Coordinates of C-alpha atoms and ligand atoms in Angstrom, one line a residue:
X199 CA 0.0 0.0 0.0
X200 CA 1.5 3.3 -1.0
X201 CA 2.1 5.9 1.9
X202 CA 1.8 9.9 1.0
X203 CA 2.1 12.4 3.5
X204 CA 2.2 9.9 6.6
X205 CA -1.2 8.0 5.6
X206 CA -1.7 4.6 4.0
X207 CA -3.5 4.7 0.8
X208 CA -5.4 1.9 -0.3
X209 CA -5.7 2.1 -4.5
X210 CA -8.9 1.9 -5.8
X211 CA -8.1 2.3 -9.6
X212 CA -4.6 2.3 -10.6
X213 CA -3.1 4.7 -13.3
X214 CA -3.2 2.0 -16.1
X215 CA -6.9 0.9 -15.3
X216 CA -8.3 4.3 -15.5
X217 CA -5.7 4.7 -18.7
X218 CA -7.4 2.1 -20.3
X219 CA -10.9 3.2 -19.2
X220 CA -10.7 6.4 -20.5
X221 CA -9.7 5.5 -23.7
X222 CA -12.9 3.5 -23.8
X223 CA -14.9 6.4 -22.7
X224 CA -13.8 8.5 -25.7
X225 CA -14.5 6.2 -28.2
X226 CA -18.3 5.6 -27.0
X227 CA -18.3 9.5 -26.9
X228 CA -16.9 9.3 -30.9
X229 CA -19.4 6.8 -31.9
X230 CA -21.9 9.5 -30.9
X231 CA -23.1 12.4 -33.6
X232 CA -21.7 15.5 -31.7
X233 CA -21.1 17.7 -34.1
X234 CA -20.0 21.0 -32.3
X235 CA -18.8 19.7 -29.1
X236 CA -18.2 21.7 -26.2
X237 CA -16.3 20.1 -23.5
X238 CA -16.7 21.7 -19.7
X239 CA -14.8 20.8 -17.0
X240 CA -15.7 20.8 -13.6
X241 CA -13.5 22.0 -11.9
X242 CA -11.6 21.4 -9.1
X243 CA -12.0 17.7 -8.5
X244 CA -12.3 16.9 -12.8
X245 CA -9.1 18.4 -13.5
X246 CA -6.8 15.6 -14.4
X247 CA -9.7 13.3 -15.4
X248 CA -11.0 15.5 -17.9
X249 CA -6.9 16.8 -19.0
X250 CA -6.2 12.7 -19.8
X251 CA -10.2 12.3 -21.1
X252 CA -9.5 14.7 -24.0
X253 CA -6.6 13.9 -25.2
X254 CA -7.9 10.4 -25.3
X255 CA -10.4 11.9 -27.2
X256 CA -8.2 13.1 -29.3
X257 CA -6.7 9.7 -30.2
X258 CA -10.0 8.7 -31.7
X259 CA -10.1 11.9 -33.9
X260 CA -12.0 14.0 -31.7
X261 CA -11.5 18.0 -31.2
X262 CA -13.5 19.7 -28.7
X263 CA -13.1 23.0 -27.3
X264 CA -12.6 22.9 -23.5
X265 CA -13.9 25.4 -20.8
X266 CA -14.2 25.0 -17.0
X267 CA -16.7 26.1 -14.7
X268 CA -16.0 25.9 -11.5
X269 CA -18.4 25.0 -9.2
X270 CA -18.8 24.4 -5.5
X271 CA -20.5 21.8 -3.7
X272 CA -19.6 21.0 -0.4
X273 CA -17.7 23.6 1.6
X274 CA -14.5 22.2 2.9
X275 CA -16.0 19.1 4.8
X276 CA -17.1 15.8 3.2
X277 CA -21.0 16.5 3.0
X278 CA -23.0 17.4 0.2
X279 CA -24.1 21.3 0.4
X280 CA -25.6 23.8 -1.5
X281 CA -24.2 24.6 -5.3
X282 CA -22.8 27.8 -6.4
X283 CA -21.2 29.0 -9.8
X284 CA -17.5 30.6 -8.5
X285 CA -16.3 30.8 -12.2
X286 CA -18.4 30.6 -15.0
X287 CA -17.4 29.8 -18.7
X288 CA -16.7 32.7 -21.3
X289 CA -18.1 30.3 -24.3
X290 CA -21.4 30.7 -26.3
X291 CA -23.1 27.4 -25.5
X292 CA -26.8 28.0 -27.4
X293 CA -27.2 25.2 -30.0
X294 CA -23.8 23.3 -29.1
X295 CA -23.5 20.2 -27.4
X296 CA -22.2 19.9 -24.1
X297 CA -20.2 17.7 -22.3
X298 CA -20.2 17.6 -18.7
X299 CA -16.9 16.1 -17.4
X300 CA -16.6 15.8 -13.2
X301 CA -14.9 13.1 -10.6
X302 CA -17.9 11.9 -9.0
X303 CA -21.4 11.7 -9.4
X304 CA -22.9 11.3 -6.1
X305 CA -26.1 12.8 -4.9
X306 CA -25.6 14.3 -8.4
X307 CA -26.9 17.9 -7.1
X308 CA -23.9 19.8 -8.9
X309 CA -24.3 18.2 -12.5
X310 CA -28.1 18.5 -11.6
X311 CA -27.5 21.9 -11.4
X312 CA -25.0 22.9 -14.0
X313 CA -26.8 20.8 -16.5
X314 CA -30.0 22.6 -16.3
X315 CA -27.8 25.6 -16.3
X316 CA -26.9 24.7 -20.0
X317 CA -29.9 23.4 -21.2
X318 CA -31.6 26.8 -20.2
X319 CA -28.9 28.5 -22.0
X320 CA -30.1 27.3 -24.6
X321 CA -27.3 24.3 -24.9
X322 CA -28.2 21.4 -28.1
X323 CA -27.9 19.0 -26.1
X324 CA -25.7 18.3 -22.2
X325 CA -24.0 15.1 -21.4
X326 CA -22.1 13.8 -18.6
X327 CA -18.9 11.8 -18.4
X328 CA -17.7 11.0 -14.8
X329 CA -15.5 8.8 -13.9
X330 CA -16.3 7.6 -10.8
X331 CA -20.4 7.0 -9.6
X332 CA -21.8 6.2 -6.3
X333 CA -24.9 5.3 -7.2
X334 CA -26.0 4.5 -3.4
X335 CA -25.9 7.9 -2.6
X336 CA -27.8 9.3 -5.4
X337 CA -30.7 12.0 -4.1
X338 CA -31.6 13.1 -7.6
X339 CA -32.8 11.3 -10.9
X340 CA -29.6 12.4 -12.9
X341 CA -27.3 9.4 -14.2
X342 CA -24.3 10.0 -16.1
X343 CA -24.1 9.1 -20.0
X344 CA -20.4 8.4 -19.9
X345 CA -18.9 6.4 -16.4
X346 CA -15.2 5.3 -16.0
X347 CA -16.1 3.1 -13.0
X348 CA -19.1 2.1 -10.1
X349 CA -17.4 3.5 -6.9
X350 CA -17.7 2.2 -3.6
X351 CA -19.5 4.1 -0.5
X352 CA -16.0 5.4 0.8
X353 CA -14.5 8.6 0.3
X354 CA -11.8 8.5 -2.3
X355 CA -8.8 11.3 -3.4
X356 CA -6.2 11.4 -6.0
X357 CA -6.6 11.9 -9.9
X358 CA -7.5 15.6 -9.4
X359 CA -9.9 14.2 -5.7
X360 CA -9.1 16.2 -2.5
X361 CA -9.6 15.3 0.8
X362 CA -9.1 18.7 2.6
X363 CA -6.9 20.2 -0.4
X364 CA -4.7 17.3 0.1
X365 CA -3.8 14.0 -2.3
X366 CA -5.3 15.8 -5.8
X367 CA -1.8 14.7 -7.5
X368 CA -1.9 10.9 -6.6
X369 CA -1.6 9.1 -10.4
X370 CA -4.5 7.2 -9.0
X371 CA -7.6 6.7 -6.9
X372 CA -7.2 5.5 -3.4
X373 CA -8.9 5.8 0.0
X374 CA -7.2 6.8 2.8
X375 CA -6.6 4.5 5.5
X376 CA -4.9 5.0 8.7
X377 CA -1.3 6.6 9.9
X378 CA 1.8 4.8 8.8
Ligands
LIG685 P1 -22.9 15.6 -5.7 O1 -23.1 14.7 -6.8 O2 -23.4 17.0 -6.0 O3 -23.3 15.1 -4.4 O4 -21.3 15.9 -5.5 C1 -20.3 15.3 -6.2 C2 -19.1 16.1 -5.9 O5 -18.7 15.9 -4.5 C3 -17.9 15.6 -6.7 O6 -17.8 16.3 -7.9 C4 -16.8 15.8 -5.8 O7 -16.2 17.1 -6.0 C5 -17.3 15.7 -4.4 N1 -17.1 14.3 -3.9 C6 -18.1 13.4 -3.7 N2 -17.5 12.3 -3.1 C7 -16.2 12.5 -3.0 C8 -15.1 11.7 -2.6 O8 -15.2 10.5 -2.2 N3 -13.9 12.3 -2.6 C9 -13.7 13.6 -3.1 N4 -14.7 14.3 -3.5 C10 -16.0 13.8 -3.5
LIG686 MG1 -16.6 18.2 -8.0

């Protein structure tokens, strides 16, 4: 088990699995008729998902543009909140179609919300690709169009995930476990 700043981290998804996954992912979203795509990050947590996601999605002869919009869901403790727009995206999205990308979809309140955002800005169409789900804690009827893997009921970090600001540059996902 790896050990980053004094914890035990258990790995979840290695670097090659989601490597391999992700490569997947873009080619389901190729074999889709997208024909202006606009890709948005959400950020903080999508960052490095959605930096390896398109340029896999390059490799199958995709080119989206790419915006973020960063959004805040939960404060700085590990319970869902209430959504807020902190930066919004400079791009036109009336008649495009949107792609969603986040880490996790879990009560699925923040792609809830930013999704209806698009649509009523008048967006073609708004998919989501996340790459982790935990379905069990769902509180909404969103589901996600695009999902790297089922996640487990714990509370993971690394590949862009944070537990208080700390682990986002882990190459993979783990869950923390106790002091080395
Ligand atoms: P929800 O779907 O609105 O409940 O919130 C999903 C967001 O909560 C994700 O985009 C993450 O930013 C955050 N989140 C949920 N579960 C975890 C976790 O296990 N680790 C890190 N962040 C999480
Ligand atoms: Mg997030």
């Amino acid at each position: 088990m790896p050990a980053v700043r004094g914890k035990d981290i258990e790995v979840l998804f290695s670097a090659s699995a989601i490597a391999r996954r992700n490569l997947e992912l873009a080619k389901e979203i190729a074999s889709r008729d997208y024909t202006d795509l606009l890709v948005i990050s959400v950020l903080k947590g999508s960052f490095i998902f959605a930096a390896d996601l398109i340029r896999a999605m390059h490799d199958v002869g995709l080119s989206p543009e790419v915006e973020f919009i960063f959004i805040s869901s939960y404060g700085s403790g590990t319970t869902s909140g209430e959504v807020r727009v902190l930066r919004d995206i400079d791009n036109e999205v009336n008649g495009r179609d949107v792609l969603l990308i986040d880490d996790i979809l879990e009560s699925g309140k923040t792609l809830s919300y930013t999704r209806e955002l698009m649509l009523s800005r008048g967006a073609k169409s708004c998919s989501i690709a996340v790459l982790l789900d935990k379905r069990m804690r769902r509180q909404t009827s969103l589901n996600a169009d695009y999902v790297g893997f089922d996640c487990p009921d714990s509370f993971v970090v690394g590949y862009g995930m944070d537990v208080a600001h700390a682990f986002r540059e882990l190459p993979f996902v783990g869950v923390v476990k106790g002091e080395v």
